[in-house]
mmCIF file of C-alpha atoms in Angstrom:
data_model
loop_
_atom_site.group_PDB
_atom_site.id
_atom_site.type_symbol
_atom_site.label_atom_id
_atom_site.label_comp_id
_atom_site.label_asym_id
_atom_site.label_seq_id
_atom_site.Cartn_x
_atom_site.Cartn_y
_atom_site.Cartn_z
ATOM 1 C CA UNK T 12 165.676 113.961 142.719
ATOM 2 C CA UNK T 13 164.894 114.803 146.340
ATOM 3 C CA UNK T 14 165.520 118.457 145.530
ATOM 4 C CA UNK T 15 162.896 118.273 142.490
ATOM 5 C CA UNK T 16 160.098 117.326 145.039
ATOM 6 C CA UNK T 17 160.652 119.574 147.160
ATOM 7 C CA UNK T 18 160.899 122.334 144.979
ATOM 8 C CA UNK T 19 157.862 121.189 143.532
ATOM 9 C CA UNK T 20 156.243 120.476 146.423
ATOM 10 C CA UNK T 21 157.353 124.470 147.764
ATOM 11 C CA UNK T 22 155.779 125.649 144.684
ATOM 12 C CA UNK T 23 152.708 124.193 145.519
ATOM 13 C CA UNK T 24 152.500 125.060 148.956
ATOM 14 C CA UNK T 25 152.907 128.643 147.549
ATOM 15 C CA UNK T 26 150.842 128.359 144.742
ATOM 16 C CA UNK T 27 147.489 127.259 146.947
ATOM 17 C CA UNK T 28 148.386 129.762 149.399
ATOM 18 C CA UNK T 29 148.418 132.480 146.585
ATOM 19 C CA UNK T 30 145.041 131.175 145.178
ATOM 20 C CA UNK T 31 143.481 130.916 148.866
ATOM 21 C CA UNK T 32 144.248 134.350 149.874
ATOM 22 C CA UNK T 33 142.964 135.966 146.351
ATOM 23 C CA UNK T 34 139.321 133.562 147.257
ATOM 24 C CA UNK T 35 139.352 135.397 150.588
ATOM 25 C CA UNK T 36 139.945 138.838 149.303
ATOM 26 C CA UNK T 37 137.241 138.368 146.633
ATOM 27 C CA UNK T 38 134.692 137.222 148.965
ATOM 28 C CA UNK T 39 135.148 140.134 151.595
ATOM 29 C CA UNK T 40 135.270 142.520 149.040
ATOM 30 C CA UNK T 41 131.877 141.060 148.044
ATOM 31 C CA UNK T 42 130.227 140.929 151.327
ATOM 32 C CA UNK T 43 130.114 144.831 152.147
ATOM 33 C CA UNK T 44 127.416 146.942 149.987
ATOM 34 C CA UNK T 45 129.308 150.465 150.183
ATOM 35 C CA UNK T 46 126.094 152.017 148.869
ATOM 36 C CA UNK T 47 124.338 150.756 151.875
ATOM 37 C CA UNK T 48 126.600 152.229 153.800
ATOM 38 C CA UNK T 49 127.355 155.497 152.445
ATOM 39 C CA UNK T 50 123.452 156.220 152.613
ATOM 40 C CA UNK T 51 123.425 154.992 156.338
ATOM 41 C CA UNK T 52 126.283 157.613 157.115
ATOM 42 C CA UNK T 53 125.052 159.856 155.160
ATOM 43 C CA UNK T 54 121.443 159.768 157.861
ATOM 44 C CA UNK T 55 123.617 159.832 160.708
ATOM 45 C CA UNK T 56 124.667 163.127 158.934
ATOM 46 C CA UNK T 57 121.122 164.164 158.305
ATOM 47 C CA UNK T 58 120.123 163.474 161.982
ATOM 48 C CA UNK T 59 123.388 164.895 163.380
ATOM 49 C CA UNK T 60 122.623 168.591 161.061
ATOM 50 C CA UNK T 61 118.861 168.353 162.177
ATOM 51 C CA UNK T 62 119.546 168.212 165.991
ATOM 52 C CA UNK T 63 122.400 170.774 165.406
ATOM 53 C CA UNK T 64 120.231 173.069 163.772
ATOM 54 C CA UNK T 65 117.197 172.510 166.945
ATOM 55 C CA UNK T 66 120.177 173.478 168.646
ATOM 56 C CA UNK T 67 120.392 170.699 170.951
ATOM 57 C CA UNK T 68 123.685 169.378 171.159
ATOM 58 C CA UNK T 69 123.433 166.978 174.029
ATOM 59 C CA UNK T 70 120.864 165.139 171.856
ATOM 60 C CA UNK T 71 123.059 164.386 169.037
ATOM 61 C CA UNK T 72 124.112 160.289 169.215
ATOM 62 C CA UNK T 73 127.286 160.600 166.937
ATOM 63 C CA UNK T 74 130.218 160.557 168.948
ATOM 64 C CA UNK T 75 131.226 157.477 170.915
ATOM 65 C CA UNK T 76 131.897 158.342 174.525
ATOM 66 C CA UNK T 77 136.238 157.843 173.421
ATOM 67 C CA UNK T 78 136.005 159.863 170.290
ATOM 68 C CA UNK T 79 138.618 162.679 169.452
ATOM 69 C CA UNK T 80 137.395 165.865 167.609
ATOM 70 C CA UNK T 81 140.096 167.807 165.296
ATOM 71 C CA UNK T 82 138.955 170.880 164.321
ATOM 72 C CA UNK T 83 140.381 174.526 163.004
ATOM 73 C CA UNK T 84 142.160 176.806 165.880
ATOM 74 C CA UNK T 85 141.516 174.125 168.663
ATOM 75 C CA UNK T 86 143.086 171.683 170.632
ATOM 76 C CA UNK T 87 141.823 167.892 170.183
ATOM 77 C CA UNK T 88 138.511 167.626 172.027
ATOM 78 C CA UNK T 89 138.691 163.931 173.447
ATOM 79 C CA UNK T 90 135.758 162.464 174.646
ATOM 80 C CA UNK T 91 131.892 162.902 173.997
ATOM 81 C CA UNK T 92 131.340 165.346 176.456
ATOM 82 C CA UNK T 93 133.932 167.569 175.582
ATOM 83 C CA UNK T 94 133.095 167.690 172.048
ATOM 84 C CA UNK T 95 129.637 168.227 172.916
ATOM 85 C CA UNK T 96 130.262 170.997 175.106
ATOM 86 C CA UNK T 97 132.549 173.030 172.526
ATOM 87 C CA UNK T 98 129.313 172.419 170.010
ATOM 88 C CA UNK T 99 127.326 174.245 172.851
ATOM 89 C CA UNK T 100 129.926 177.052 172.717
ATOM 90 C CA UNK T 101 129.843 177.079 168.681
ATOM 91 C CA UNK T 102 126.170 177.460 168.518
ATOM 92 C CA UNK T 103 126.463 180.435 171.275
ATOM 93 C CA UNK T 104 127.880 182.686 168.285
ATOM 94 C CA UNK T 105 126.487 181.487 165.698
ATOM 95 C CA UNK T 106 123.793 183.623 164.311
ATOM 96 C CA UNK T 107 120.202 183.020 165.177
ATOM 97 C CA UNK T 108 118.542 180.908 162.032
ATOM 98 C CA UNK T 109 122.013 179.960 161.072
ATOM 99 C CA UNK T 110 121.897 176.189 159.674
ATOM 100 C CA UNK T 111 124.642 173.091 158.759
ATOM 101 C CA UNK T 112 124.178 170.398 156.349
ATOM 102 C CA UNK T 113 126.568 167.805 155.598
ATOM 103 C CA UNK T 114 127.353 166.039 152.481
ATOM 104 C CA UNK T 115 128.924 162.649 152.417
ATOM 105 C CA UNK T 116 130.986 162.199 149.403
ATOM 106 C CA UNK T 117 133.126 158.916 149.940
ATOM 107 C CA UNK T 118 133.199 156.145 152.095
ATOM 108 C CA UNK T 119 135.984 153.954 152.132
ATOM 109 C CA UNK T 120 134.892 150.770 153.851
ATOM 110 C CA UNK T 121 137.545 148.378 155.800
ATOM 111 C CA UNK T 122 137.762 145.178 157.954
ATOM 112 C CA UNK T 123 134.786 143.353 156.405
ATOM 113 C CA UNK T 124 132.850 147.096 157.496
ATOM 114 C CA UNK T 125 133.647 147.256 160.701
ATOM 115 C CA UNK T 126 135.345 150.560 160.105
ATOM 116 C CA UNK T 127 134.685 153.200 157.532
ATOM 117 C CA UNK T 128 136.034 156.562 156.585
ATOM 118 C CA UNK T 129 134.119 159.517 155.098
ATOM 119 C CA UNK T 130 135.266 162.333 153.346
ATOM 120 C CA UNK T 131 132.881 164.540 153.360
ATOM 121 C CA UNK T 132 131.265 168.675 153.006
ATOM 122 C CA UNK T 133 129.616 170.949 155.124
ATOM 123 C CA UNK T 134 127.672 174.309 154.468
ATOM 124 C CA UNK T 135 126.345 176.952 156.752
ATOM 125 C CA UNK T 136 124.188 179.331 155.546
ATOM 126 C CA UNK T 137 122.357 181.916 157.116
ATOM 127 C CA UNK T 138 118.530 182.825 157.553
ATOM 128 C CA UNK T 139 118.298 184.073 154.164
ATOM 129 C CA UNK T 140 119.800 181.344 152.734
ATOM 130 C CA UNK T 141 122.938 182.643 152.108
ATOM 131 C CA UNK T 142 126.153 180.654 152.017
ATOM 132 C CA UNK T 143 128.527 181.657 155.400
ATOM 133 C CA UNK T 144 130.868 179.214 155.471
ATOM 134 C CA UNK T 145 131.920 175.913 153.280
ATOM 135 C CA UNK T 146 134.190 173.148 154.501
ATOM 136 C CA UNK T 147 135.466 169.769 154.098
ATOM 137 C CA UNK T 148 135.926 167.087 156.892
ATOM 138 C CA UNK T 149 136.990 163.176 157.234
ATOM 139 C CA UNK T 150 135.022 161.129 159.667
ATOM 140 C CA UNK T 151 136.403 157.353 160.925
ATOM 141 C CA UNK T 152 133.140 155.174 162.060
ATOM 142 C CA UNK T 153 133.592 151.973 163.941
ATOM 143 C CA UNK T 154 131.201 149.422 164.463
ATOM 144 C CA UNK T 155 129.803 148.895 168.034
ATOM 145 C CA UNK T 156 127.103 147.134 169.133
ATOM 146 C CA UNK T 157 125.569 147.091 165.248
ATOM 147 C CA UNK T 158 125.694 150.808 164.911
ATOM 148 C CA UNK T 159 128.503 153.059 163.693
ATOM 149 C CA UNK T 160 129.398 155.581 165.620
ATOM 150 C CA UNK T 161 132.658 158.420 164.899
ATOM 151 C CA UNK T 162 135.454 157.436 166.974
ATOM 152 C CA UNK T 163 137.433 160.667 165.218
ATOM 153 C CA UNK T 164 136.792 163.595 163.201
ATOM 154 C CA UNK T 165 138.818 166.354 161.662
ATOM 155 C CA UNK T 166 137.228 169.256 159.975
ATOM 156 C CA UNK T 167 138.729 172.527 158.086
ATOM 157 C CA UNK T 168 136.947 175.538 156.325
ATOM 158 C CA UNK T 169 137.569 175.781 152.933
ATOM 159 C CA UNK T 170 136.537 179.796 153.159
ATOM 160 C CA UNK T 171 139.554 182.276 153.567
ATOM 161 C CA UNK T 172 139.502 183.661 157.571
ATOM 162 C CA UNK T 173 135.990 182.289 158.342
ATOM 163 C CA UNK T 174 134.706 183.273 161.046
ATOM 164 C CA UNK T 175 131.886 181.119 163.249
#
């Protein structure tokens, strides 16, 4: 008899825990509007190609002062500054009226949006308008003082021996 009840009661104990987690994974999944957020990444993005394209790196508020750059046939950049000055050295060679835009494809929100990923696209064309290089890239935001900033980025051409 003793064994009944507390089987039973186990069951229970498991059974409300089972319930109570699902409650709490429906109602954080319900609190974050990923459309919100993609279109507020996707303006850092804008703002990011804009001051790019002025050719003004120092100006561009997208990297927190910790964040690691990956990108093609370089070391890891750490910090702000360093990824800022290798920008400075990227738009030395690139060609004059030479512009980037970005595309942001996906965001895959996470701890109640306090972090996201995007997967996103980039295209440089040149002053004619004409495609010089495509690429793909995957950006992880964090949350910080109400804003997202990139914390890390990794970025690859998608165009055979492209060349900056």
């Amino acid at each position: 008899m003793k064994s009944k009840i507390l089987k039973g009661g186990l069951l229970l104990v498991l059974m409300s825990l089972m319930i109570g987690c699902n409650e709490k994974k429906e109602a954080l999944t319900s609190t974050v509007d990923e459309d919100a957020i993609k279109t507020e990444i996707q303006a850092m993005e804008d703002a990011f190609a804009a001051t790019y394209n002025a050719r003004n790196p120092d100006e561009i508020m997208y990297y927190a002062d910790d964040a690691i750059s990956f990108s093609n046939e370089k070391k890891p950049l750490h910090g702000k500054v360093a990824i800022h000055e290798s920008i400075k050295k990227d738009l030395d060679t690139l060609p004059k009226g030479a512009k980037i835009s970005f595309q942001t494809r996906e965001v895959h929100v996470a701890n109640e949006g306090s972090q996201v990923v995007e997967i996103g696209g980039y295209t440089v064309v040149d002053s004619t308008n004409t495609k010089m290089m495509t690429g793909n890239f995957m950006s992880l935001f964090e949350k910080r003082d109400g804003k997202y900033i990139c914390i890390r980025d990794m970025g690859s051409s998608d165009m055979p021996n492209a060349k900056k």
